[in-house]
PDB file of C-alpha atoms and ligand atoms in Angstrom:
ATOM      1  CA  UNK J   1      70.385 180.403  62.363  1.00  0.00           C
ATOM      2  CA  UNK J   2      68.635 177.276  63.043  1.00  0.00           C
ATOM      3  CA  UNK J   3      68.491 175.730  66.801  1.00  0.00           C
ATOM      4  CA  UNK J   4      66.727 172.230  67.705  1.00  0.00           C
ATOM      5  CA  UNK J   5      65.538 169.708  69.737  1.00  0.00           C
ATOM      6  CA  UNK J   6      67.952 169.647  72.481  1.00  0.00           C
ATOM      7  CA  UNK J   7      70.266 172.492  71.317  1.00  0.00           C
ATOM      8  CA  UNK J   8      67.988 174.505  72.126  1.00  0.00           C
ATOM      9  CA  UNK J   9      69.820 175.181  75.781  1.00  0.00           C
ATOM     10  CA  UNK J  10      72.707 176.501  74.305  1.00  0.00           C
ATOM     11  CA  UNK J  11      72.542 179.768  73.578  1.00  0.00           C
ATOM     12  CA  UNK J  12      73.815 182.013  70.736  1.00  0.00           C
ATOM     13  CA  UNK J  13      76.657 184.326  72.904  1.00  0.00           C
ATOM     14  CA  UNK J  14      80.016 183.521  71.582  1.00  0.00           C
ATOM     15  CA  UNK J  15      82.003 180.772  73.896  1.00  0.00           C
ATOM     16  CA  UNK J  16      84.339 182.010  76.475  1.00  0.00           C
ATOM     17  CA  UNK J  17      88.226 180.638  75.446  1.00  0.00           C
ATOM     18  CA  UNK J  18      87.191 178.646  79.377  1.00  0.00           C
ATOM     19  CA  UNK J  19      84.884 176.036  77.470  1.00  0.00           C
ATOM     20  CA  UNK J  20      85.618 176.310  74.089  1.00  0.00           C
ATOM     21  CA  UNK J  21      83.106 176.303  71.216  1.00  0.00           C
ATOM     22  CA  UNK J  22      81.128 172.967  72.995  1.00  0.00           C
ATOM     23  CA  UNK J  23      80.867 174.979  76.147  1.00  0.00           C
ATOM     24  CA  UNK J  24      79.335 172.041  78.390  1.00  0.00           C
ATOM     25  CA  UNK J  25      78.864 169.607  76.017  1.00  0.00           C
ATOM     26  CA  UNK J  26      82.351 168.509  75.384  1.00  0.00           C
ATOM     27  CA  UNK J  27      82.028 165.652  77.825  1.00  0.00           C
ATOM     28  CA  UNK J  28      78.939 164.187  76.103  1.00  0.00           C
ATOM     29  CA  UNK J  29      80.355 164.647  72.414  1.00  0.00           C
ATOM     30  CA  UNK J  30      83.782 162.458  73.685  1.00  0.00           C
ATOM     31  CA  UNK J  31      81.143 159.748  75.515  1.00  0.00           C
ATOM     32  CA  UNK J  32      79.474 159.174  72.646  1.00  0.00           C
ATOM     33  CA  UNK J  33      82.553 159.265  70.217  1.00  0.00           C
ATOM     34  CA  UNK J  34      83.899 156.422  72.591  1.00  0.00           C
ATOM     35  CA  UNK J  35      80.323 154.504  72.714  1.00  0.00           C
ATOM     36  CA  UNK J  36      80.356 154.217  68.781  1.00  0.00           C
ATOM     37  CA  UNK J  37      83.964 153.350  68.646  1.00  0.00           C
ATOM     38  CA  UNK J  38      83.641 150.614  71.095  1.00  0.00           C
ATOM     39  CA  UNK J  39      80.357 149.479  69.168  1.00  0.00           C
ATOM     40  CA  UNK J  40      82.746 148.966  66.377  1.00  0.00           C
ATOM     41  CA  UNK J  41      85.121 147.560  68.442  1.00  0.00           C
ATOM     42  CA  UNK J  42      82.378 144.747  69.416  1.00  0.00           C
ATOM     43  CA  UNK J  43      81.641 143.755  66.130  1.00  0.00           C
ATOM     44  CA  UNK J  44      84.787 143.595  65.197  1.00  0.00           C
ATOM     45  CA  UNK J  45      85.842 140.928  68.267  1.00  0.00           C
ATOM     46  CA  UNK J  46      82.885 138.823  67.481  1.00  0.00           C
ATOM     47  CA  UNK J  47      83.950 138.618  63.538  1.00  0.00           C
ATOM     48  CA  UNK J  48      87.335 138.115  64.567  1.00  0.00           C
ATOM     49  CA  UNK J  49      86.610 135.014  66.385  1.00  0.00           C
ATOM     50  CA  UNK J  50      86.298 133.426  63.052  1.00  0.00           C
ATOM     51  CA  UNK J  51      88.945 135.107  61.166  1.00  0.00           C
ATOM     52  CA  UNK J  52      86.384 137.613  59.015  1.00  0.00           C
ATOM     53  CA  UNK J  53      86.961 141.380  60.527  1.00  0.00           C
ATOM     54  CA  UNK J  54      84.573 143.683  58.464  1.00  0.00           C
ATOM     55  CA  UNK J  55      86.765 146.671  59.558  1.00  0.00           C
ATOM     56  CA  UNK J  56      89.999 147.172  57.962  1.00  0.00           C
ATOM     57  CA  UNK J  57      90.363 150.081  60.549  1.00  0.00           C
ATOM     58  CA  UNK J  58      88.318 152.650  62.183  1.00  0.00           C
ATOM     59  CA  UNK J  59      89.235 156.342  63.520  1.00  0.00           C
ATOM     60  CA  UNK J  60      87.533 158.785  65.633  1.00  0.00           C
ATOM     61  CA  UNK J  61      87.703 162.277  66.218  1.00  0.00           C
ATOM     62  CA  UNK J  62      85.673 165.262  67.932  1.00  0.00           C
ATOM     63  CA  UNK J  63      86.497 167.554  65.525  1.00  0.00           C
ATOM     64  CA  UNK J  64      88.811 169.954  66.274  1.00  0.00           C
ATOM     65  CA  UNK J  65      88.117 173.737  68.115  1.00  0.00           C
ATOM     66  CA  UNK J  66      89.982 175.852  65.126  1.00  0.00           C
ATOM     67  CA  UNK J  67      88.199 173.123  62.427  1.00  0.00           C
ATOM     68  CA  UNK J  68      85.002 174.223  64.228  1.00  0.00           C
ATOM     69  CA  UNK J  69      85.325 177.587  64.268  1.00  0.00           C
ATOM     70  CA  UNK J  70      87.081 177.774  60.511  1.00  0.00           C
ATOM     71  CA  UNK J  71      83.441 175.631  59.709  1.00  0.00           C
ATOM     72  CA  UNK J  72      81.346 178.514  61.531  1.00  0.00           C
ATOM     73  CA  UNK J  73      82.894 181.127  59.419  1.00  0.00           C
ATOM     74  CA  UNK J  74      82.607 179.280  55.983  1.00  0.00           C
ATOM     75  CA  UNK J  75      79.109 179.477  56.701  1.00  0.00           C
ATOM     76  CA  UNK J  76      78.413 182.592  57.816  1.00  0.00           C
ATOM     77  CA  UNK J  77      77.786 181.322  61.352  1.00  0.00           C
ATOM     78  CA  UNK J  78      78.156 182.935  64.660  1.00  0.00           C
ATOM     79  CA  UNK J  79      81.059 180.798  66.728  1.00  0.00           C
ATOM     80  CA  UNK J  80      79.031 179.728  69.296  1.00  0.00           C
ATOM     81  CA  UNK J  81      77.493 175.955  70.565  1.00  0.00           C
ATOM     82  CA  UNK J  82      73.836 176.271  69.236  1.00  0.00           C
ATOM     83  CA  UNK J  83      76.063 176.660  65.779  1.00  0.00           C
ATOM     84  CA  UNK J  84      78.746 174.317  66.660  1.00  0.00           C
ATOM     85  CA  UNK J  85      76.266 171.398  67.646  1.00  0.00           C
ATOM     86  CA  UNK J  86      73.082 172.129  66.115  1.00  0.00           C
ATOM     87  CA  UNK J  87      73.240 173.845  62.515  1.00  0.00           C
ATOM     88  CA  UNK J  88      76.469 171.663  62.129  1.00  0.00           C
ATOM     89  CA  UNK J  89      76.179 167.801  62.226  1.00  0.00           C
ATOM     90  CA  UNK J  90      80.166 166.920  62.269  1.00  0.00           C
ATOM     91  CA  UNK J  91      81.442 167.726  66.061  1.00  0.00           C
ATOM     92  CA  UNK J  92      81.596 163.974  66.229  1.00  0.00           C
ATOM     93  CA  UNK J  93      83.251 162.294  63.224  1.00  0.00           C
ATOM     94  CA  UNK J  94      83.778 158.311  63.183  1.00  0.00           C
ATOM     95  CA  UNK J  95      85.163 156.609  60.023  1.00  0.00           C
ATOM     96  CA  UNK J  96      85.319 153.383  59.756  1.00  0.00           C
ATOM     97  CA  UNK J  97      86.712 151.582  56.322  1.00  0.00           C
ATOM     98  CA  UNK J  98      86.109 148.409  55.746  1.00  0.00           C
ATOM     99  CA  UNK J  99      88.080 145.920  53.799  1.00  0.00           C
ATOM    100  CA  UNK J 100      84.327 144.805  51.215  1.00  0.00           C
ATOM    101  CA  UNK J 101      81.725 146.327  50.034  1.00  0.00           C
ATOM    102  CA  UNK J 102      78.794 144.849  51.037  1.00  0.00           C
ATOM    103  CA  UNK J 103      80.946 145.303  54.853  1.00  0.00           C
ATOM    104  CA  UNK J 104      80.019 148.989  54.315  1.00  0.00           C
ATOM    105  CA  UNK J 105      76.443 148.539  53.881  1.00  0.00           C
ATOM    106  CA  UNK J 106      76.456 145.394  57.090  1.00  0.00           C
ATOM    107  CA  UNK J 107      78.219 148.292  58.972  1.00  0.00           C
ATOM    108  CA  UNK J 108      75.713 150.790  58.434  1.00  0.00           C
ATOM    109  CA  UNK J 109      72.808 148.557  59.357  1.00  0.00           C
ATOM    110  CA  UNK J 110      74.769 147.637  62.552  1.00  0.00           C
ATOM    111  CA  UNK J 111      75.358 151.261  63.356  1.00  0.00           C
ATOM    112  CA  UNK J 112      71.727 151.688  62.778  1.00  0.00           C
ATOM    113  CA  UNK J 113      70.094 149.072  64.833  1.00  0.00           C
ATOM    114  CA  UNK J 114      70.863 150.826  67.868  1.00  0.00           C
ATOM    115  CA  UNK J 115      67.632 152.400  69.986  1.00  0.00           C
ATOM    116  CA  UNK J 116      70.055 155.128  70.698  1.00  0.00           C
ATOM    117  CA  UNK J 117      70.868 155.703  67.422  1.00  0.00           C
ATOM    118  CA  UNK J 118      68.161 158.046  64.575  1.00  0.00           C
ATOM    119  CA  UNK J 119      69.084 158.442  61.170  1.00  0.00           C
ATOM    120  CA  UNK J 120      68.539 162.267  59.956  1.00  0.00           C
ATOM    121  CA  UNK J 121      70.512 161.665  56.793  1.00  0.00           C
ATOM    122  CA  UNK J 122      72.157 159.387  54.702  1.00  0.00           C
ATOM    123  CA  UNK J 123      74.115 160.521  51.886  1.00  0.00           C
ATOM    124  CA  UNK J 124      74.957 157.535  49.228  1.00  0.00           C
ATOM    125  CA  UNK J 125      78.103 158.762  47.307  1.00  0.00           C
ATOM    126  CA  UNK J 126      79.161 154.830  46.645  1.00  0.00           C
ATOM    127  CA  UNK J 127      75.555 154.530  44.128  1.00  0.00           C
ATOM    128  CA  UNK J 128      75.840 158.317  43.141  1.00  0.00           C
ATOM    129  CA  UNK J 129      79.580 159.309  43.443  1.00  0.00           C
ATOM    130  CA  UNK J 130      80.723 163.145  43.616  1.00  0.00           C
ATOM    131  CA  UNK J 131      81.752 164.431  40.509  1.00  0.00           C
ATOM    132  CA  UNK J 132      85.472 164.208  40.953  1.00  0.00           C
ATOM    133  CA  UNK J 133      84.893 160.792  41.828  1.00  0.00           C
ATOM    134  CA  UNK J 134      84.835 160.448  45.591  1.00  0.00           C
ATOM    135  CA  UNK J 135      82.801 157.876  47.097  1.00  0.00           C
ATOM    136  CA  UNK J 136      81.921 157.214  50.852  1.00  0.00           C
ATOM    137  CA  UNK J 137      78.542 156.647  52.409  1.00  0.00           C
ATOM    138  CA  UNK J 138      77.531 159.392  54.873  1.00  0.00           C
ATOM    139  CA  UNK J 139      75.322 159.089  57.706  1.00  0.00           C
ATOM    140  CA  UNK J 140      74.319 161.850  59.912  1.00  0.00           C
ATOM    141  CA  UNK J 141      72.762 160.481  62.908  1.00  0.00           C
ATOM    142  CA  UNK J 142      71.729 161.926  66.259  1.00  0.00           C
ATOM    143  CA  UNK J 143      72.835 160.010  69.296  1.00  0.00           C
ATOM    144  CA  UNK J 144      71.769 160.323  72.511  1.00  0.00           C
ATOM    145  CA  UNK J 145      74.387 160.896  75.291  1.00  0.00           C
ATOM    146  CA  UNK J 146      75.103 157.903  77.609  1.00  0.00           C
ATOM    147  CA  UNK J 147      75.693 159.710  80.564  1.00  0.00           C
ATOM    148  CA  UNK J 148      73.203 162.839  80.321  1.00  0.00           C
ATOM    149  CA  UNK J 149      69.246 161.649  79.836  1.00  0.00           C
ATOM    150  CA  UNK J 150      67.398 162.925  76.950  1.00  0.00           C
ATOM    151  CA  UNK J 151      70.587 165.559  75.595  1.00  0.00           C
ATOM    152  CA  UNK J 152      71.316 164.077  71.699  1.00  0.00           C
ATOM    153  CA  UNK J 153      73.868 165.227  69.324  1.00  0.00           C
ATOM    154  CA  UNK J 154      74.686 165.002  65.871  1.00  0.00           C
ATOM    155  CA  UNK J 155      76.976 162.694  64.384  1.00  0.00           C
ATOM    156  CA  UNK J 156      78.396 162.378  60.959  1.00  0.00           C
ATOM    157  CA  UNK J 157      79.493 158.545  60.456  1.00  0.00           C
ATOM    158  CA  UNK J 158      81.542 157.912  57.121  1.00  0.00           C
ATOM    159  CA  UNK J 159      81.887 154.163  55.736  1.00  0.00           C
ATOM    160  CA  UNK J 160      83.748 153.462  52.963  1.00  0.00           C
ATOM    161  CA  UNK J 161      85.831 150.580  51.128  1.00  0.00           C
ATOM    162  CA  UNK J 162      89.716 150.733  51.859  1.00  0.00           C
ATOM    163  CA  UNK J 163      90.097 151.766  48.252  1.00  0.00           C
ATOM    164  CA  UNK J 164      87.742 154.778  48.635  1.00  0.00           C
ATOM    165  CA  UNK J 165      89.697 155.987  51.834  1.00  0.00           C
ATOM    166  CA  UNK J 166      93.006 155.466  50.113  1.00  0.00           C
ATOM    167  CA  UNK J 167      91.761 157.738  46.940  1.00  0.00           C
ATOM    168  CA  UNK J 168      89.772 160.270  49.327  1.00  0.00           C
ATOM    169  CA  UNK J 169      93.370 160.745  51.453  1.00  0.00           C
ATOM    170  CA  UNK J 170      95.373 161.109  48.006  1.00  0.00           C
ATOM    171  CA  UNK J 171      92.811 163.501  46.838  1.00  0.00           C
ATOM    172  CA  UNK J 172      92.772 165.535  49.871  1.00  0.00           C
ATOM    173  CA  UNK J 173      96.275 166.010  49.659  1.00  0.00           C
ATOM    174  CA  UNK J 174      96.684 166.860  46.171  1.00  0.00           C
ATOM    175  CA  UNK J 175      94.179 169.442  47.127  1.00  0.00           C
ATOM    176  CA  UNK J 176      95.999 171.324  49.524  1.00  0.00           C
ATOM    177  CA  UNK J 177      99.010 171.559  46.856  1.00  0.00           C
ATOM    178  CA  UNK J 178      99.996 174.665  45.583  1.00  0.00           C
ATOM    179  CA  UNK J 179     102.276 173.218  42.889  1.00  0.00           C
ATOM    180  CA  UNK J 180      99.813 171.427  40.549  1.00  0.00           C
ATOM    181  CA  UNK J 181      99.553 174.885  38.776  1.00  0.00           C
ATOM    182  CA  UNK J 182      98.392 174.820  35.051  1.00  0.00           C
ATOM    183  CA  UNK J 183      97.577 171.021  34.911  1.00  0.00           C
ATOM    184  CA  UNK J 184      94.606 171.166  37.322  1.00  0.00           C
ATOM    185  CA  UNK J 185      92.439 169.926  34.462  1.00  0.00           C
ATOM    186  CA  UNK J 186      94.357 167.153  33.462  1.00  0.00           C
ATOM    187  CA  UNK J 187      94.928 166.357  37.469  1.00  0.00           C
ATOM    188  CA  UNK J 188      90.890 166.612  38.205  1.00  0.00           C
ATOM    189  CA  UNK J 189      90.085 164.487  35.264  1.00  0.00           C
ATOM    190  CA  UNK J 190      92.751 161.934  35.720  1.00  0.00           C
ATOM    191  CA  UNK J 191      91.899 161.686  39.959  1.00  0.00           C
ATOM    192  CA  UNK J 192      88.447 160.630  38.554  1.00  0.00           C
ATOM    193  CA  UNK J 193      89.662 158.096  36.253  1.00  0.00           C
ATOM    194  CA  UNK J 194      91.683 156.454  38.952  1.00  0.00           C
ATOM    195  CA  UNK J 195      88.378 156.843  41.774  1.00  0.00           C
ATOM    196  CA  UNK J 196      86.556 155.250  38.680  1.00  0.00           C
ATOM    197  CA  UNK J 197      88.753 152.332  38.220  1.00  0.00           C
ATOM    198  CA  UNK J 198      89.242 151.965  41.960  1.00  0.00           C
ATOM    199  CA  UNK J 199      85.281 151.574  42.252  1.00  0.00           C
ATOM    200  CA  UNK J 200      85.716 149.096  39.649  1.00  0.00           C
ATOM    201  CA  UNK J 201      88.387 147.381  41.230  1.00  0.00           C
ATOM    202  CA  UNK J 202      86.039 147.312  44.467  1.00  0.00           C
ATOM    203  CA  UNK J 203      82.874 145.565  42.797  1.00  0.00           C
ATOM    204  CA  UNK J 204      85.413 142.536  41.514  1.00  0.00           C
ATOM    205  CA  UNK J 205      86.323 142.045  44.801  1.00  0.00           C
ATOM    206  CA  UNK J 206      83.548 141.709  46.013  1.00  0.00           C
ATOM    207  CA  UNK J 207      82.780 139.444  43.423  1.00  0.00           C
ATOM    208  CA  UNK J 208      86.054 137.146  44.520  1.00  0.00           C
ATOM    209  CA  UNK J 209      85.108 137.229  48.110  1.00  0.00           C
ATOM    210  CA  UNK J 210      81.304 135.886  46.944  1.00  0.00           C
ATOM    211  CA  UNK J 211      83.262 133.037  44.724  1.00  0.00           C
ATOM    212  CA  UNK J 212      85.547 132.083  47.852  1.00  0.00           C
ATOM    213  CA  UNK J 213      82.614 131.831  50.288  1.00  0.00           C
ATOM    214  CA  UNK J 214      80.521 129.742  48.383  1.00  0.00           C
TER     215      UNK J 214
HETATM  216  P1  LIG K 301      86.774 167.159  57.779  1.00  0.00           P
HETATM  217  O1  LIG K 301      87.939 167.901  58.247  1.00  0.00           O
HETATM  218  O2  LIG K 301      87.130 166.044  56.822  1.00  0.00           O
HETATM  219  O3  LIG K 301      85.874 166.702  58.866  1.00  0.00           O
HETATM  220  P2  LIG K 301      79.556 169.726  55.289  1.00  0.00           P
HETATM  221  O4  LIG K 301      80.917 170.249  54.884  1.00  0.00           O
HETATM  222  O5  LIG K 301      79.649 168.424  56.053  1.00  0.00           O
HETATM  223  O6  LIG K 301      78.735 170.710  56.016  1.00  0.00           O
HETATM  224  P3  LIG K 301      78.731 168.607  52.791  1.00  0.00           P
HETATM  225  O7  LIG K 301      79.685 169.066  51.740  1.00  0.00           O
HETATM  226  O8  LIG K 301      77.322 168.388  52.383  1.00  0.00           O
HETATM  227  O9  LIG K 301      78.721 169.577  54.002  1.00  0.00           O
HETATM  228  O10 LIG K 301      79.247 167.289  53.436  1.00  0.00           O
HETATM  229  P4  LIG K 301      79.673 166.000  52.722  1.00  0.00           P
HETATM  230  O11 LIG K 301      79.666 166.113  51.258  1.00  0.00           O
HETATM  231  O12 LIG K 301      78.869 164.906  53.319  1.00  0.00           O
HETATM  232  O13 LIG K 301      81.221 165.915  53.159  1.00  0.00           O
HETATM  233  C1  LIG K 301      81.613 165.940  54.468  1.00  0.00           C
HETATM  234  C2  LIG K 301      82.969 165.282  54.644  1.00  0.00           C
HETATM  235  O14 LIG K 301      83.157 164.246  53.671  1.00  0.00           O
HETATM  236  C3  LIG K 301      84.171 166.199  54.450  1.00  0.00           C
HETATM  237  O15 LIG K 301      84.458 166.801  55.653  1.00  0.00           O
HETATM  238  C4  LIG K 301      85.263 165.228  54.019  1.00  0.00           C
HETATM  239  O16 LIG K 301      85.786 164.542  55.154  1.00  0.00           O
HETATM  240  C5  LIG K 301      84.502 164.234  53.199  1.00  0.00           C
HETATM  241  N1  LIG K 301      84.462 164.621  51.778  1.00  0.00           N
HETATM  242  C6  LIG K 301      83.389 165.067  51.086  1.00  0.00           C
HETATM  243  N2  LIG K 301      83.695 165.297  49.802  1.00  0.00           N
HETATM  244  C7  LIG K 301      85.001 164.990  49.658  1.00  0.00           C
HETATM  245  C8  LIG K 301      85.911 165.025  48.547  1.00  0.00           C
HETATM  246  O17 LIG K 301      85.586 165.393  47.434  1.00  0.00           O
HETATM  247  N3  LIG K 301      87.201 164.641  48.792  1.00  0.00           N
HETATM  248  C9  LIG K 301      87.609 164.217  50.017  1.00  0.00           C
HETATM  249  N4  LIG K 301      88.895 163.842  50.147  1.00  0.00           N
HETATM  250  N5  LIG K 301      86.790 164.184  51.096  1.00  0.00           N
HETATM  251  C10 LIG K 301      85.490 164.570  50.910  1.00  0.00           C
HETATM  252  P5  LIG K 301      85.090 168.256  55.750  1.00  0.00           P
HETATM  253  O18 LIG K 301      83.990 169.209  56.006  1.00  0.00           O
HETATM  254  O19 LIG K 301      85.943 168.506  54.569  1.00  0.00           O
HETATM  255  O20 LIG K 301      85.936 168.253  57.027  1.00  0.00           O
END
């Protein structure tokens, strides 16, 4: 089991039911989840003062105690905070899904350009989708807490086009289906055309918005 930088403190004993799996850091995780929001939130006033909003919405979450836990199991980790904040990077989830393309990438430099802000990862599935099609660019960050010097956490920060969320929801709920029986084939294939096409669909759009605001 890995620990670092400042997980370090937290030790490996499971968490009392008292504090839950974040033990102390709960406060922390929902001060930064609010900092980024509101970061969005800036952006988005500014653009709106001239009628071009990047962000067709944006949603938060710290993710969820059982979630955690479930996550710890999956991979064979002990349910405890070193796991829960430092071997994995999604306690603090933001999405935000924005209305363009290129608004995903402008996002993610914004995001980015903070001192407070260090990219560990960034996983590109818009350039190289999944396999069965889903696309959404990934960034695990580490942030540092506004209210506690020198603690950082991870972050996972997903950006995608409103046509990517709107396939990725779909998809997740077709997943969770029980009824699909014998035509999973025929489902997986045709969920792929439709990401395909929607990806498509995405880069003339972009086009269109190019045309307009020239
Ligand atoms: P939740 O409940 O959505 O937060 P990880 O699971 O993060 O340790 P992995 O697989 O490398 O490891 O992460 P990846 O690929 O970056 O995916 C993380 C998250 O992206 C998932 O979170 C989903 O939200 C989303 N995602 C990734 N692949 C797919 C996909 O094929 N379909 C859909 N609908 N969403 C996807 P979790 O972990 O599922 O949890």
């Amino acid at each position: 089991m890995h620990k670092e930088g400042s997980f370090d403190r937290f030790d490996n004993t499971e968490s009392k039911n008292m504090t839950g799996i974040y033990g102390e850091a709960r406060e922390d995780l929902e001060d930064i989840l609010h900092m980024l929001e509101s970061r969005v939130e800036t952006l988005r006033a500014r653009y709106r003062e001239d009628d071009s909003d990047p962000v067709e919405h944006c949603l938060g979450r710290i993710k969820s105690e059982e979630s955690m836990r479930e996550k710890c199991r999956r991979q064979s980790l002990p349910e405890t905070p070193a796991s829960a904040l430092g071997a994995i990077h999604d306690a603090i989830g933001l999405r935000v899904v924005c209305a363009f393309l290129n608004d995903v990438y402008m996002m993610r430099d914004y995001i980015l350009g903070f001192d407070d802000i260090e990219l560990v990862q960034e996983k590109d599935y818009i350039r190289r989708a999944k396999p069965n099609g889903y696309r959404s660019l990934h960034l695990i960050v580490r942030v540092h807490a506004p209210s506690s010097a020198g603690r950082t956490y991870y972050a996972e920060i997903q950006l995608r086009t409103i046509s990517m969320d709107t396939w990725a929801a779909l998809e997740h709920h077709m997943k969770y289906k029980k009824e699909v029986g014998g035509n999973t084939e025929l489902l997986v294939s045709e969920l792929k055309r439709c990401a395909d096409e929607l990806a498509s669909t995405d880069l003339s759009m972009q086009t269109l918005r190019d045309m307009i605001k020239q």
